[in-house]
PDB file of C-alpha atoms in Angstrom:
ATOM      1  CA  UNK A   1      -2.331   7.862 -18.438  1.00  0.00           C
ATOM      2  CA  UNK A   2      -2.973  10.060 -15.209  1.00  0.00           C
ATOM      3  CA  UNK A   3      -2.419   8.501 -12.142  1.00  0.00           C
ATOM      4  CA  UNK A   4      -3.957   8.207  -8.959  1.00  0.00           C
ATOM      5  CA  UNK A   5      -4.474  12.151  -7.572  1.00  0.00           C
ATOM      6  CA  UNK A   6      -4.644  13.035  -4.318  1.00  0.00           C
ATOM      7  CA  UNK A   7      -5.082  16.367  -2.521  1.00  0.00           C
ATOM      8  CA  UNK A   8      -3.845  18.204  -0.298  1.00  0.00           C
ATOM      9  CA  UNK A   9      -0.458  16.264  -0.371  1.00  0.00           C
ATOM     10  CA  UNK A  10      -0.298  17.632   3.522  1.00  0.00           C
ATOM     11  CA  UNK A  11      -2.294  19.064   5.683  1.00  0.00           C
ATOM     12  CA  UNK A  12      -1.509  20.505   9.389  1.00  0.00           C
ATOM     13  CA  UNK A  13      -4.433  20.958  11.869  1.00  0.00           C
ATOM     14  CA  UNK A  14      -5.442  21.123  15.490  1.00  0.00           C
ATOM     15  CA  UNK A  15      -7.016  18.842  17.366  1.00  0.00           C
ATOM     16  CA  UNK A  16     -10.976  18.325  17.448  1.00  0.00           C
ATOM     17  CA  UNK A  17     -10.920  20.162  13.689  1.00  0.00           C
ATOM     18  CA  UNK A  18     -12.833  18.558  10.498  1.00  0.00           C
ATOM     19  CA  UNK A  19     -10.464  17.622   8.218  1.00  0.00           C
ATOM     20  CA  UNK A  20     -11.038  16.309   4.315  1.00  0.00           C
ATOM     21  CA  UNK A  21      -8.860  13.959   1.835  1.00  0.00           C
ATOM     22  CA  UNK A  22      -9.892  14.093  -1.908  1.00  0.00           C
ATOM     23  CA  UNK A  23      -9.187  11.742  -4.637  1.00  0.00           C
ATOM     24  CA  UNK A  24      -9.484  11.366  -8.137  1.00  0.00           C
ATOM     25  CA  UNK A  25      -8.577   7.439  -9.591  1.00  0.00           C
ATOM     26  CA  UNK A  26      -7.684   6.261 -12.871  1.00  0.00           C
ATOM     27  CA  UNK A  27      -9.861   6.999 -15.279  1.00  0.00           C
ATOM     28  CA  UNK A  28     -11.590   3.772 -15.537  1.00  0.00           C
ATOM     29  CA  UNK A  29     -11.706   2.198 -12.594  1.00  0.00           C
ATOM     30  CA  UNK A  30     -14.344   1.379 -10.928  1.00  0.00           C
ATOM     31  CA  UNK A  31     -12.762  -0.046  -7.568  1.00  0.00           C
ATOM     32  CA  UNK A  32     -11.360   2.871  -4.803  1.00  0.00           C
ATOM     33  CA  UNK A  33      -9.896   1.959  -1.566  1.00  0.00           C
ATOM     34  CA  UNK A  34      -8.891   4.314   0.916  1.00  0.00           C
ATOM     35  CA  UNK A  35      -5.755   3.212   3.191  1.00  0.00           C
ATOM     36  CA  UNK A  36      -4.075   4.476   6.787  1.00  0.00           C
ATOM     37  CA  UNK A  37      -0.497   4.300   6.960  1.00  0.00           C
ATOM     38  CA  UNK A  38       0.960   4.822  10.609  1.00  0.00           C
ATOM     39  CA  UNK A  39       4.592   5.860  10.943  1.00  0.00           C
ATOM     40  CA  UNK A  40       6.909   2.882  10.572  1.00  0.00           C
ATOM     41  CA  UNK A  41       4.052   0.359   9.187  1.00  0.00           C
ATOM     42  CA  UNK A  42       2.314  -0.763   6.312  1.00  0.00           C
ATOM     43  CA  UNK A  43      -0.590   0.837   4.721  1.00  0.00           C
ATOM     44  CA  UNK A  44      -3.825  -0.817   6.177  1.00  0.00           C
ATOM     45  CA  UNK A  45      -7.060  -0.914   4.507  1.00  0.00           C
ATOM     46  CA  UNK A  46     -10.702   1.602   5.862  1.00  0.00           C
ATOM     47  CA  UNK A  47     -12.939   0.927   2.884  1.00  0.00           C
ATOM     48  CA  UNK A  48     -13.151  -0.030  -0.661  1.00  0.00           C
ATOM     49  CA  UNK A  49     -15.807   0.982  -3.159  1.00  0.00           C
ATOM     50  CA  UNK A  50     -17.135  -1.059  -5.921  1.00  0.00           C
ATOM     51  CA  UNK A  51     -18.611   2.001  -8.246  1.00  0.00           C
ATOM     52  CA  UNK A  52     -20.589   4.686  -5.532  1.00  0.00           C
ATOM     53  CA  UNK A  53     -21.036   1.563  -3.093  1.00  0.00           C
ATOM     54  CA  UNK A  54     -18.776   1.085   0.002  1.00  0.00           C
ATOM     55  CA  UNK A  55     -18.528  -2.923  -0.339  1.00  0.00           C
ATOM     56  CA  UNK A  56     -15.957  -2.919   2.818  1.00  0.00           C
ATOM     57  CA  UNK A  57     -15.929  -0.346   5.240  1.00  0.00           C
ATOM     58  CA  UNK A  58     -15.325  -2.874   8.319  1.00  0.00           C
ATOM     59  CA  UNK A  59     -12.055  -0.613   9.439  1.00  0.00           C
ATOM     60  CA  UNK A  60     -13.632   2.475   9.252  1.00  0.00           C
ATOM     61  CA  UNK A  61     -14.273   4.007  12.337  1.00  0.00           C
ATOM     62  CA  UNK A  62     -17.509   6.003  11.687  1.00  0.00           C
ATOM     63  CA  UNK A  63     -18.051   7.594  15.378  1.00  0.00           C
ATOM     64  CA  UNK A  64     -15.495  10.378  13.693  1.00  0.00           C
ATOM     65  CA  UNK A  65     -14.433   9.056   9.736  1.00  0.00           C
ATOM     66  CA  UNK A  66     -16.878   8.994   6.693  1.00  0.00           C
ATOM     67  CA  UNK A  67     -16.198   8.715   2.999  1.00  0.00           C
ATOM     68  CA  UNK A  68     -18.043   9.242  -0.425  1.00  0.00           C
ATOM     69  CA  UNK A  69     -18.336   8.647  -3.731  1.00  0.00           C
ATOM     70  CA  UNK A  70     -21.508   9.677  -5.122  1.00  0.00           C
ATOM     71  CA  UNK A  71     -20.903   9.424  -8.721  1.00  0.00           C
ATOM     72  CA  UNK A  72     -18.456   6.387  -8.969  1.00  0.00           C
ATOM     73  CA  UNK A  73     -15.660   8.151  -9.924  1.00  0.00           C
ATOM     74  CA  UNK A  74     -13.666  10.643  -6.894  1.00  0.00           C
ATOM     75  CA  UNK A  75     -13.989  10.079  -3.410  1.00  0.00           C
ATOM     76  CA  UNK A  76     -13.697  12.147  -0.341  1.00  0.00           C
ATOM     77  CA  UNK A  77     -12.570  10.832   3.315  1.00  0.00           C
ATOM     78  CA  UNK A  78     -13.481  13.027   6.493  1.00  0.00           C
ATOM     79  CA  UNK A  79     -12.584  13.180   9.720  1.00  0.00           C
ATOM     80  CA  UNK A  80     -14.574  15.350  12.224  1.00  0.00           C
ATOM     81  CA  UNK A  81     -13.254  15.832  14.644  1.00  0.00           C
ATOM     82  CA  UNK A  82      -9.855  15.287  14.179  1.00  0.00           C
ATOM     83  CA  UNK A  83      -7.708  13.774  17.369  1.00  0.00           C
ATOM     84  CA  UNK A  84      -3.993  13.594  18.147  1.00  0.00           C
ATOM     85  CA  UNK A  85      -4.195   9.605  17.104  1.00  0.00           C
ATOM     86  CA  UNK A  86      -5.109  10.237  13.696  1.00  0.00           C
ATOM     87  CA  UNK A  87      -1.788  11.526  12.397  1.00  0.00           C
ATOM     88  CA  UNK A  88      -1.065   9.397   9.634  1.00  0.00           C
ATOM     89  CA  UNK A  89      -0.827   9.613   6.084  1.00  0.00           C
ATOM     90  CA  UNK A  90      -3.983   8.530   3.915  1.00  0.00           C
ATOM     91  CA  UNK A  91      -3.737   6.752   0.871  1.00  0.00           C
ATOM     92  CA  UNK A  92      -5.795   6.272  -1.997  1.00  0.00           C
ATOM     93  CA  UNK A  93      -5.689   3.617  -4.435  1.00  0.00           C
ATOM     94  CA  UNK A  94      -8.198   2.671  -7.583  1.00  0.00           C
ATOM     95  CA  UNK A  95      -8.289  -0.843  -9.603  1.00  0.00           C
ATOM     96  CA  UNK A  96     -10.187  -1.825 -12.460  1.00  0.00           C
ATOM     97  CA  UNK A  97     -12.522  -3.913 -10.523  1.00  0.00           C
ATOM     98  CA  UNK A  98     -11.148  -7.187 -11.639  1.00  0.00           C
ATOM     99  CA  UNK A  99     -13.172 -10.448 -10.506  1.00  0.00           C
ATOM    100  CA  UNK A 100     -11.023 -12.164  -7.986  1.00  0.00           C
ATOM    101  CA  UNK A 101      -7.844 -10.967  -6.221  1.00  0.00           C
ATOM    102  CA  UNK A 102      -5.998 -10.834  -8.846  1.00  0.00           C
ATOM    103  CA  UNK A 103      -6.815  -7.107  -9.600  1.00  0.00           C
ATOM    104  CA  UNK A 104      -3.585  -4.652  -9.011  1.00  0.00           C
ATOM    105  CA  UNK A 105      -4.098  -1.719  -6.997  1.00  0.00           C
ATOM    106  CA  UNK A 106      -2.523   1.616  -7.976  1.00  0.00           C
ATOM    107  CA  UNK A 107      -1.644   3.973  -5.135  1.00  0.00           C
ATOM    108  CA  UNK A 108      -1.884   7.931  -4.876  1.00  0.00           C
ATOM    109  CA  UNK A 109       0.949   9.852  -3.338  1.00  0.00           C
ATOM    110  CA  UNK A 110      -0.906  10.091  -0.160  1.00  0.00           C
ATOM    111  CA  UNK A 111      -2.152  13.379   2.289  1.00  0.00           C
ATOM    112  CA  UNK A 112       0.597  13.419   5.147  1.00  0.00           C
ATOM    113  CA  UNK A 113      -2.038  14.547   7.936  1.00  0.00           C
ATOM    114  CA  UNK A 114      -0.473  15.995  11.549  1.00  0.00           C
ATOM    115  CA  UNK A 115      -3.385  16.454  14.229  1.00  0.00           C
ATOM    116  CA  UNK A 116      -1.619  19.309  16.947  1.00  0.00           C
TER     117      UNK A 116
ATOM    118  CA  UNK B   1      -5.966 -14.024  11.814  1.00  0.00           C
ATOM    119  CA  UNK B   2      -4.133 -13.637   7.977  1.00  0.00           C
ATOM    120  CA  UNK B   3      -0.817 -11.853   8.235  1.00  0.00           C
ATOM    121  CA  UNK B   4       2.294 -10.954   6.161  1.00  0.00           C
ATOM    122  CA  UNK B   5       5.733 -11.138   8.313  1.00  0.00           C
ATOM    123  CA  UNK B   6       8.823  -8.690   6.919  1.00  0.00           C
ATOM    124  CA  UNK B   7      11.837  -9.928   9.119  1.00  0.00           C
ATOM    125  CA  UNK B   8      13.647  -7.098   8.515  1.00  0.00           C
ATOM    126  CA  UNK B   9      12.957  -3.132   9.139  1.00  0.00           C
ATOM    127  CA  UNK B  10      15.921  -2.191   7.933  1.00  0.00           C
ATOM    128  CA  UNK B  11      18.402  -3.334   5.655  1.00  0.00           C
ATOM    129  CA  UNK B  12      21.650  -1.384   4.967  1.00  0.00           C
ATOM    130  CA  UNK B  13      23.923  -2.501   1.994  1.00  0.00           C
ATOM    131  CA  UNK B  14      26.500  -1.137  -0.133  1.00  0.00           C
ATOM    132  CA  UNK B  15      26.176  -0.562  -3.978  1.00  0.00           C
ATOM    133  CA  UNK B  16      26.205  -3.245  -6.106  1.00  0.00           C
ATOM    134  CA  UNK B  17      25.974  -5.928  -3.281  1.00  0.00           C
ATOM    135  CA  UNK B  18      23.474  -8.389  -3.743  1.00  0.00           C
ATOM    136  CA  UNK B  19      20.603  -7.855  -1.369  1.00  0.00           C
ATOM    137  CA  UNK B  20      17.413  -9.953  -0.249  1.00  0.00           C
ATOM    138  CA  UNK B  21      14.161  -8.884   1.510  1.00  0.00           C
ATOM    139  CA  UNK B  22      12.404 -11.284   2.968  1.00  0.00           C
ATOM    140  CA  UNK B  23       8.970 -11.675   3.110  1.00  0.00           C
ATOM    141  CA  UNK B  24       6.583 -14.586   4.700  1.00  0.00           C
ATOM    142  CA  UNK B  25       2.846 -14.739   4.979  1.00  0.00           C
ATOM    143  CA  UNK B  26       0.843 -16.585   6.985  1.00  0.00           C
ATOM    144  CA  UNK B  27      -1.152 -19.928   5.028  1.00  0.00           C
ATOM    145  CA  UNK B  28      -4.941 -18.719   5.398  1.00  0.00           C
ATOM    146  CA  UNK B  29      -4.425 -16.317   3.166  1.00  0.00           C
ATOM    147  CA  UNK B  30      -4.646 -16.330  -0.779  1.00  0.00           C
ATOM    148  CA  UNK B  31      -1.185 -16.802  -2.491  1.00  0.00           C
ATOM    149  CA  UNK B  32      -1.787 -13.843  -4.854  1.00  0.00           C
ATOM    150  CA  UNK B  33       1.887 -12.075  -3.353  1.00  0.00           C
ATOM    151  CA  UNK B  34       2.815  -8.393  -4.336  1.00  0.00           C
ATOM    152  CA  UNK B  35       5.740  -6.490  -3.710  1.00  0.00           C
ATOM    153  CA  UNK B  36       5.601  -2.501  -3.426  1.00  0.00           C
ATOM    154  CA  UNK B  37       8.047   0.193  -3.056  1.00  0.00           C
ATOM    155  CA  UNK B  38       7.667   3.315  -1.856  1.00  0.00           C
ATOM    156  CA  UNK B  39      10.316   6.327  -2.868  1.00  0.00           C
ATOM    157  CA  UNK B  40      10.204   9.114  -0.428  1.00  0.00           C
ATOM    158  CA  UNK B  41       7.260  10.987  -0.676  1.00  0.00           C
ATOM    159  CA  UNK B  42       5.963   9.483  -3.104  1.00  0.00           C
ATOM    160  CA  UNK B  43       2.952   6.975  -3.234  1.00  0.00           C
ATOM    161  CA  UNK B  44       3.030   2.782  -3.263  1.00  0.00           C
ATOM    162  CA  UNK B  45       4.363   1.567  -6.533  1.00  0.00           C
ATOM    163  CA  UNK B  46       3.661  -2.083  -7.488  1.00  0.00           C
ATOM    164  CA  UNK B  47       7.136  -3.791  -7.928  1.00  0.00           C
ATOM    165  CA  UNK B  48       6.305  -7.546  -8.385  1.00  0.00           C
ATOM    166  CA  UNK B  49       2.922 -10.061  -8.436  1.00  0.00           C
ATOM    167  CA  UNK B  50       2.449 -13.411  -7.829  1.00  0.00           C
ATOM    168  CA  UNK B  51      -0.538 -14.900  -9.353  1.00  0.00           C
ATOM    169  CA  UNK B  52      -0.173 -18.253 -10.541  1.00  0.00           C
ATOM    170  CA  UNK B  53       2.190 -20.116 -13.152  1.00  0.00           C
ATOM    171  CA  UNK B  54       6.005 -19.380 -12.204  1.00  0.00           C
ATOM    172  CA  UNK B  55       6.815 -19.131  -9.132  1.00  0.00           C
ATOM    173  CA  UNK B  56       9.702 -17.283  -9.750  1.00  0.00           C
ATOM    174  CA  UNK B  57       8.616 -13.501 -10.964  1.00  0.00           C
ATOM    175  CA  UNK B  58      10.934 -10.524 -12.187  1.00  0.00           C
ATOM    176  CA  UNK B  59      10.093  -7.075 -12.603  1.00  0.00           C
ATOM    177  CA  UNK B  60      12.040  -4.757 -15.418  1.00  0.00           C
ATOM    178  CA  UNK B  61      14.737  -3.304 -12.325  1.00  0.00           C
ATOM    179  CA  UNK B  62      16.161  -6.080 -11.724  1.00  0.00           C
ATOM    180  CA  UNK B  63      14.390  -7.433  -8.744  1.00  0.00           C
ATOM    181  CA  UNK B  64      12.962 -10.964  -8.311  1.00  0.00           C
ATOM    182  CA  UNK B  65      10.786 -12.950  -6.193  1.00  0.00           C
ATOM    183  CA  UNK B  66       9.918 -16.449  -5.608  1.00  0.00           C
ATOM    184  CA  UNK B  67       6.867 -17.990  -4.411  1.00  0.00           C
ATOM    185  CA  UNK B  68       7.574 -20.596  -1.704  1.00  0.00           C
ATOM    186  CA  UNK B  69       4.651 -22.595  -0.473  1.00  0.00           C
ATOM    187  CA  UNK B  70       6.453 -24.869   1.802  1.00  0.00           C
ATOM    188  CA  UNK B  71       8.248 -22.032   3.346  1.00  0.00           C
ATOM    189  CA  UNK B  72       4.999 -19.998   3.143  1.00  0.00           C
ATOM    190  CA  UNK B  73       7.375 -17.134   1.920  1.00  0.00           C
ATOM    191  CA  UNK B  74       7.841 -14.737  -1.137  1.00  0.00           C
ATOM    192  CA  UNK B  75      11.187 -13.089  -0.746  1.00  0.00           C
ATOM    193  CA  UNK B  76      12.531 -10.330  -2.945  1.00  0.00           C
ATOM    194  CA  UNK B  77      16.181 -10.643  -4.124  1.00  0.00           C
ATOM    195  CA  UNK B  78      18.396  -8.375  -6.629  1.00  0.00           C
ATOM    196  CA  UNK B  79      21.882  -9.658  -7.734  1.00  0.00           C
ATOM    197  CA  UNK B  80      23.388  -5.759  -7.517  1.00  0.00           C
ATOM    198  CA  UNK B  81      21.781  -2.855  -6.383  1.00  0.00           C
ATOM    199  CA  UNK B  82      22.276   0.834  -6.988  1.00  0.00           C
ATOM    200  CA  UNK B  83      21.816   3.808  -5.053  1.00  0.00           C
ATOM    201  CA  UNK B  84      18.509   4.605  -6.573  1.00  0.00           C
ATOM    202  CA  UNK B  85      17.148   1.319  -4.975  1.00  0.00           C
ATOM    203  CA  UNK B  86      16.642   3.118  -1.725  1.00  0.00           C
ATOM    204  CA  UNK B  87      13.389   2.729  -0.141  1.00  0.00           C
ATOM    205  CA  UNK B  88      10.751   1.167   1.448  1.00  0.00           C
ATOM    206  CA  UNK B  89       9.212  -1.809   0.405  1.00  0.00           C
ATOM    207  CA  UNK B  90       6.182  -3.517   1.274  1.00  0.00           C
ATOM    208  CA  UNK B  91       5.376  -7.004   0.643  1.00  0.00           C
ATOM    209  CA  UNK B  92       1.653  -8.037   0.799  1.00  0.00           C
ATOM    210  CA  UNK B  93      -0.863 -10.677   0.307  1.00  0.00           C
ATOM    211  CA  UNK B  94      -4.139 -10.760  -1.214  1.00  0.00           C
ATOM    212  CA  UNK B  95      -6.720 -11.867   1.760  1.00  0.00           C
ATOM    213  CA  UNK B  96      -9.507 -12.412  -0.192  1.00  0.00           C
ATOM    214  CA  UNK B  97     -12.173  -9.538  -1.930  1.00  0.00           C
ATOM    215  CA  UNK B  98      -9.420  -7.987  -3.493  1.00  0.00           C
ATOM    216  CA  UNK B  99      -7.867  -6.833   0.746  1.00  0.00           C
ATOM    217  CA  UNK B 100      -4.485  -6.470  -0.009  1.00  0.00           C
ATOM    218  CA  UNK B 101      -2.514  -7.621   3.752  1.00  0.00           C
ATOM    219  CA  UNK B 102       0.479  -5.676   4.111  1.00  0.00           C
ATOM    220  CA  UNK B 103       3.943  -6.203   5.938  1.00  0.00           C
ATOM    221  CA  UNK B 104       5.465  -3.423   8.493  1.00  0.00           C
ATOM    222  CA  UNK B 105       8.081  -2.814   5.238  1.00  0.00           C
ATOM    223  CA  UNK B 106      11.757  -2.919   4.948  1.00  0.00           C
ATOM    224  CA  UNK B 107      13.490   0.132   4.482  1.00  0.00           C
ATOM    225  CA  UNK B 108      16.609  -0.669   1.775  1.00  0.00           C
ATOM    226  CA  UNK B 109      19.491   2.065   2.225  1.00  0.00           C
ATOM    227  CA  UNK B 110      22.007   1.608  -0.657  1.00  0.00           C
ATOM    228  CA  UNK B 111      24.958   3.008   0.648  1.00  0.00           C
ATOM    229  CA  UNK B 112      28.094   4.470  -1.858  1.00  0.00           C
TER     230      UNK B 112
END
């Protein structure tokens, strides 16, 4: 079984650029989260989708980040425009979509992103 | 607010020493625990879960955990560890709608 997929793997820009994550969960689940992960910290969470609806998007901040999933199954995160703050690496993590919190998250490898 | 303590950022050790990471969280949260690691450039893997039952939980490398509710902790222990056991790992609690809480991490260096 395929994994969590996640592309670009890195991605170098400059400041005040768009940037864009993509990912592709396993096949099957119908819960996506997309994480931030700061140097030296743990990942924390932006927004979770339940199918194509964001359920949690709380720690998003949408003056500059927005995310999709129109058909329930990849996602894409955006930044526009990108600032110096936002290097970080971006993770992406599916579940099946379990009742309660007992459902297991699977991670992606992550997109290592450096704002210049 | 819910929170998940890792007293250690770093934690050298030689091979085949016995080694603990330890791991508290704070009591508002739900006491579904996880442990993570994290190999160098590579993405979170799920080591360990707490759900209910045991409170002591293994996974198939050797690690362990046990569920502490007086303590409020859920630290991660393995008897001997090898060189391929450095990494970072990431403890975390489930606060509630399936929000996984995560600790800063410990990075394990397994020294020859």
């Amino acid at each position: 079984e395929a994994g969590v997929v996640q592309s670009p793997r890195y991605k170098i820009i400059e400041k005040k650029q768009p940037v864009a994550f993509w990912c592709n969960p396993i096949s099957g689940h119908n819960t996506l989260y997309w994480y931030l992960q700061n140097l030296g910290q743990g990942p924390e969470l932006l927004i979770r989708y339940e199918n194509e609806e964001a359920v949690d998007d709380s720690q998003l901040p949408k003056d500059r980040f927005s995310a999709e999933r129109l058909k329930g199954v990849d996602s894409t995160l955006k930044i526009q425009p990108a600032e110096l703050g936002d290097s970080a690496v971006y993770l992406c993590a599916s579940s099946r979509g379990l009742a309660g919190d007992a459902d297991t998250q699977y991670f992606g490898p992550g997109t290592r992103l450096t704002v210049l | 607010a819910q929170s998940v303590t890792q007293l250690d950022s770093q934690v050298p050790v030689f091979e085949e020493a016995p080694v603990e990471l330890r791991c508290n969280y704070s009591s508002s949260v739900s006491v579904y625990l996880f442990w993570y690691v994290q190999y160098p450039n590579q993405g979170l893997q799920l080591l360990l879960k707490y759900l209910s039952g045991s409170t002591l939980v293994e996974s198939i490398n050797g690690f362990e955990a046990e569920f502490n509710k007086s303590q409020t902790s859920f630290h991660l222990r393995k008897p001997s560890v090898h060189i391929s056991d450095t990494a970072e790992y990431f403890c975390a609690a489930s606060g509630g709608y399936n929000k996984l809480i995560f600790g800063a991490g410990t990075r394990l260096a397994v020294h020859p």
